[in-house]
Amino acid sequence: MKFTLRVFKSIDELEEEDASLLASAKRALKNAYAPYSNFKVAAAVLMADGKVVTGTNQENAAFPVGICAEGTALSAVSSLYPDTAIRKIAITVKSGANLADRPVAPCGICRQRILEYEMRFNAGIAIVMMGEVGEVYAVNSVKDLLPLHFSKTDL
Ligand code: THU
């Protein structure tokens, strides 16, 4: 098994599609509802037909009820366009506490959610991650972030 992470010095080094998807995610940050953590997260999903759908974290006074940006985006995509595969997801953050100067990777639950989508359409989903500034990380599949995953093939 081989896991590959590509590291870019900045958004300027990215190919146009990745830079543009990250820009969509950055624009969506304003829609995050994160009054409890003050940590805004946005995900921009690029569909196989070129559509872009964004999602942001949506928190709740009952903390575990909150939903991650990736979960919001995937639920929206699956509800609106259930027959369309996802090609790529860009994830970015804005922290109220300090400048996020490194990429943030999806939490474990969201990695599993992305894996389900990959398995459903039998196609890898590239993930591009960036903080507010600094390096960008990219993988071609969530399997690079979730080694020894559990999926429907194990059932
Ligand atoms: N969060 C996300 O939206 N995505 C992740 O992958 C990690 C964490 C959110 C959840 C919560 O609203 C805030 O970040 C702080 O944990």
mmCIF file of C-alpha atoms and ligand atoms in Angstrom:
data_model
loop_
_atom_site.group_PDB
_atom_site.id
_atom_site.type_symbol
_atom_site.label_atom_id
_atom_site.label_comp_id
_atom_site.label_asym_id
_atom_site.label_seq_id
_atom_site.Cartn_x
_atom_site.Cartn_y
_atom_site.Cartn_z
ATOM 1 C CA MET A 1 0.000 0.000 0.000
ATOM 2 C CA LYS A 2 1.228 3.451 -0.883
ATOM 3 C CA PHE A 3 -0.110 6.784 0.391
ATOM 4 C CA THR A 4 0.762 9.990 -1.394
ATOM 5 C CA LEU A 5 0.465 13.572 -0.125
ATOM 6 C CA ARG A 6 1.396 16.405 -2.481
ATOM 7 C CA VAL A 7 2.652 19.582 -0.785
ATOM 8 C CA PHE A 8 2.597 22.994 -2.500
ATOM 9 C CA LYS A 9 4.347 26.081 -1.125
ATOM 10 C CA SER A 10 1.290 28.277 -1.722
ATOM 11 C CA ILE A 11 -1.960 28.580 -3.643
ATOM 12 C CA ASP A 12 0.029 30.202 -6.473
ATOM 13 C CA GLU A 13 1.628 26.839 -7.288
ATOM 14 C CA LEU A 14 -1.710 25.120 -7.904
ATOM 15 C CA GLU A 15 -3.278 24.321 -11.223
ATOM 16 C CA GLU A 16 -6.195 26.594 -12.106
ATOM 17 C CA GLU A 17 -8.952 24.107 -11.188
ATOM 18 C CA ASP A 18 -7.613 23.587 -7.655
ATOM 19 C CA ALA A 19 -6.962 27.289 -7.068
ATOM 20 C CA SER A 20 -10.439 28.189 -8.256
ATOM 21 C CA LEU A 21 -12.105 25.519 -6.081
ATOM 22 C CA LEU A 22 -10.155 26.740 -3.047
ATOM 23 C CA ALA A 23 -11.270 30.288 -3.851
ATOM 24 C CA SER A 24 -14.900 29.072 -3.844
ATOM 25 C CA ALA A 25 -14.333 27.484 -0.435
ATOM 26 C CA LYS A 26 -12.751 30.674 0.895
ATOM 27 C CA ARG A 27 -15.746 32.726 -0.309
ATOM 28 C CA ALA A 28 -18.107 30.275 1.431
ATOM 29 C CA LEU A 29 -16.385 30.713 4.838
ATOM 30 C CA LYS A 30 -18.672 33.661 5.584
ATOM 31 C CA ASN A 31 -21.626 31.226 5.708
ATOM 32 C CA ALA A 32 -20.141 29.119 8.472
ATOM 33 C CA TYR A 33 -22.157 29.164 11.697
ATOM 34 C CA ALA A 34 -19.484 28.661 14.328
ATOM 35 C CA PRO A 35 -20.333 30.855 17.345
ATOM 36 C CA TYR A 36 -19.050 28.240 19.816
ATOM 37 C CA SER A 37 -15.666 27.270 18.397
ATOM 38 C CA ASN A 38 -15.077 30.473 16.424
ATOM 39 C CA PHE A 39 -13.409 28.146 13.931
ATOM 40 C CA LYS A 40 -14.952 28.441 10.500
ATOM 41 C CA VAL A 41 -14.571 25.632 7.975
ATOM 42 C CA ALA A 42 -15.736 25.558 4.368
ATOM 43 C CA ALA A 43 -15.736 22.819 1.756
ATOM 44 C CA ALA A 44 -16.253 23.339 -1.971
ATOM 45 C CA VAL A 45 -17.248 20.255 -3.928
ATOM 46 C CA LEU A 46 -16.544 19.965 -7.666
ATOM 47 C CA MET A 47 -19.016 17.609 -9.311
ATOM 48 C CA ALA A 48 -18.311 15.444 -12.351
ATOM 49 C CA ASP A 49 -20.432 17.783 -14.497
ATOM 50 C CA GLY A 50 -18.514 20.861 -13.357
ATOM 51 C CA LYS A 51 -21.045 22.166 -10.829
ATOM 52 C CA VAL A 52 -19.613 23.513 -7.560
ATOM 53 C CA VAL A 53 -21.517 23.105 -4.285
ATOM 54 C CA THR A 54 -20.229 24.567 -1.023
ATOM 55 C CA GLY A 55 -20.872 23.660 2.598
ATOM 56 C CA THR A 56 -19.792 25.145 5.921
ATOM 57 C CA ASN A 57 -19.718 23.974 9.522
ATOM 58 C CA GLN A 58 -23.022 24.468 11.319
ATOM 59 C CA GLU A 59 -22.729 24.371 15.102
ATOM 60 C CA ASN A 60 -25.342 23.960 17.824
ATOM 61 C CA ALA A 61 -25.607 24.883 21.509
ATOM 62 C CA ALA A 62 -25.810 21.139 22.085
ATOM 63 C CA PHE A 63 -22.250 20.656 20.789
ATOM 64 C CA PRO A 64 -22.424 17.106 19.336
ATOM 65 C CA VAL A 65 -25.312 18.190 17.118
ATOM 66 C CA GLY A 66 -22.987 20.393 15.066
ATOM 67 C CA ILE A 67 -22.143 19.349 11.507
ATOM 68 C CA CYS A 68 -18.742 19.650 9.826
ATOM 69 C CA ALA A 69 -18.378 21.623 6.597
ATOM 70 C CA GLU A 70 -17.594 18.459 4.637
ATOM 71 C CA GLY A 71 -20.703 16.734 6.027
ATOM 72 C CA THR A 72 -22.881 19.706 5.138
ATOM 73 C CA ALA A 73 -21.477 19.842 1.606
ATOM 74 C CA LEU A 74 -21.793 16.094 0.990
ATOM 75 C CA SER A 75 -25.358 16.009 2.340
ATOM 76 C CA ALA A 76 -26.328 18.896 0.074
ATOM 77 C CA VAL A 77 -24.724 17.290 -2.968
ATOM 78 C CA SER A 78 -26.259 13.892 -2.283
ATOM 79 C CA SER A 79 -29.697 15.396 -1.697
ATOM 80 C CA LEU A 80 -29.676 17.722 -4.705
ATOM 81 C CA TYR A 81 -27.736 15.669 -7.265
ATOM 82 C CA PRO A 82 -27.831 12.025 -6.119
ATOM 83 C CA ASP A 83 -26.719 10.639 -9.482
ATOM 84 C CA THR A 84 -23.656 12.812 -10.006
ATOM 85 C CA ALA A 85 -20.183 11.787 -8.869
ATOM 86 C CA ILE A 86 -17.794 14.117 -7.044
ATOM 87 C CA ARG A 87 -14.371 14.791 -8.558
ATOM 88 C CA LYS A 88 -12.725 17.013 -6.004
ATOM 89 C CA ILE A 89 -13.209 18.734 -2.625
ATOM 90 C CA ALA A 90 -11.371 21.853 -1.447
ATOM 91 C CA ILE A 91 -11.319 22.522 2.293
ATOM 92 C CA THR A 92 -10.251 25.686 4.054
ATOM 93 C CA VAL A 93 -10.580 27.301 7.477
ATOM 94 C CA LYS A 94 -10.565 30.618 9.289
ATOM 95 C CA SER A 95 -9.799 30.650 12.978
ATOM 96 C CA GLY A 96 -10.998 33.392 15.313
ATOM 97 C CA ALA A 97 -8.104 32.622 17.657
ATOM 98 C CA ASN A 98 -5.051 32.762 15.394
ATOM 99 C CA LEU A 99 -3.973 32.863 11.770
ATOM 100 C CA ALA A 100 -4.415 29.367 10.327
ATOM 101 C CA ASP A 101 -1.073 29.048 8.534
ATOM 102 C CA ARG A 102 -1.243 25.348 7.677
ATOM 103 C CA PRO A 103 -3.815 23.093 6.020
ATOM 104 C CA VAL A 104 -6.515 21.397 8.082
ATOM 105 C CA ALA A 105 -7.452 17.855 7.085
ATOM 106 C CA PRO A 106 -10.965 16.424 7.375
ATOM 107 C CA CYS A 107 -11.878 14.788 10.697
ATOM 108 C CA GLY A 108 -12.181 11.008 10.899
ATOM 109 C CA ILE A 109 -15.942 10.956 10.473
ATOM 110 C CA CYS A 110 -15.727 13.153 7.371
ATOM 111 C CA ARG A 111 -12.994 10.965 5.887
ATOM 112 C CA GLN A 112 -15.406 8.063 6.220
ATOM 113 C CA ARG A 113 -18.181 10.146 4.630
ATOM 114 C CA ILE A 114 -15.961 10.985 1.667
ATOM 115 C CA LEU A 115 -14.954 7.317 1.365
ATOM 116 C CA GLU A 116 -18.617 6.329 1.122
ATOM 117 C CA TYR A 117 -18.977 8.720 -1.816
ATOM 118 C CA GLU A 118 -15.902 7.289 -3.519
ATOM 119 C CA MET A 119 -17.244 3.753 -3.117
ATOM 120 C CA ARG A 120 -20.717 4.767 -4.278
ATOM 121 C CA PHE A 121 -19.440 6.086 -7.621
ATOM 122 C CA ASN A 122 -16.331 3.910 -7.780
ATOM 123 C CA ALA A 123 -14.166 6.972 -8.416
ATOM 124 C CA GLY A 124 -11.449 8.672 -6.384
ATOM 125 C CA ILE A 125 -12.180 12.122 -4.954
ATOM 126 C CA ALA A 126 -9.199 14.474 -4.866
ATOM 127 C CA ILE A 127 -8.930 16.596 -1.703
ATOM 128 C CA VAL A 128 -7.175 19.970 -1.594
ATOM 129 C CA MET A 129 -6.537 21.499 1.846
ATOM 130 C CA MET A 130 -5.359 24.946 2.883
ATOM 131 C CA GLY A 131 -5.410 27.205 5.952
ATOM 132 C CA GLU A 132 -5.830 30.957 5.579
ATOM 133 C CA VAL A 133 -2.298 31.271 4.214
ATOM 134 C CA GLY A 134 0.657 29.018 3.527
ATOM 135 C CA GLU A 135 1.120 25.533 2.163
ATOM 136 C CA VAL A 136 -1.498 23.518 0.339
ATOM 137 C CA TYR A 137 -1.821 19.745 0.705
ATOM 138 C CA ALA A 138 -3.448 17.588 -1.943
ATOM 139 C CA VAL A 139 -4.334 13.913 -2.273
ATOM 140 C CA ASN A 140 -5.954 12.044 -5.153
ATOM 141 C CA SER A 141 -8.217 9.966 -2.947
ATOM 142 C CA VAL A 142 -9.467 9.966 0.638
ATOM 143 C CA LYS A 143 -7.808 6.551 0.880
ATOM 144 C CA ASP A 144 -4.530 8.465 1.169
ATOM 145 C CA LEU A 145 -5.914 10.001 4.398
ATOM 146 C CA LEU A 146 -7.652 6.862 5.631
ATOM 147 C CA PRO A 147 -5.380 3.860 5.374
ATOM 148 C CA LEU A 148 -6.912 0.472 6.120
ATOM 149 C CA HIS A 149 -10.385 1.894 5.723
ATOM 150 C CA PHE A 150 -13.642 0.098 6.375
ATOM 151 C CA SER A 151 -16.150 0.111 3.528
ATOM 152 C CA LYS A 152 -18.995 -1.858 1.959
ATOM 153 C CA THR A 153 -16.470 -4.309 0.538
ATOM 154 C CA ASP A 154 -15.902 -5.545 4.107
ATOM 155 C CA LEU A 155 -19.574 -6.300 4.788
HETATM 156 N N1 THU B 1 -14.844 21.003 11.624
HETATM 157 C C1 THU B 1 -15.213 20.859 10.308
HETATM 158 O O1 THU B 1 -16.149 21.527 9.839
HETATM 159 N N2 THU B 1 -14.539 19.956 9.538
HETATM 160 C C2 THU B 1 -13.514 19.191 9.988
HETATM 161 O O2 THU B 1 -13.052 18.313 9.270
HETATM 162 C C3 THU B 1 -12.952 19.415 11.322
HETATM 163 C C4 THU B 1 -13.781 20.240 12.234
HETATM 164 C C5 THU B 1 -15.580 21.960 12.448
HETATM 165 C C6 THU B 1 -16.432 21.335 13.522
HETATM 166 C C7 THU B 1 -16.581 22.488 14.497
HETATM 167 O O3 THU B 1 -17.669 23.286 14.080
HETATM 168 C C8 THU B 1 -15.288 23.277 14.325
HETATM 169 O O4 THU B 1 -14.686 22.814 13.126
HETATM 170 C C9 THU B 1 -14.310 23.108 15.470
HETATM 171 O O5 THU B 1 -14.066 21.781 15.721
#
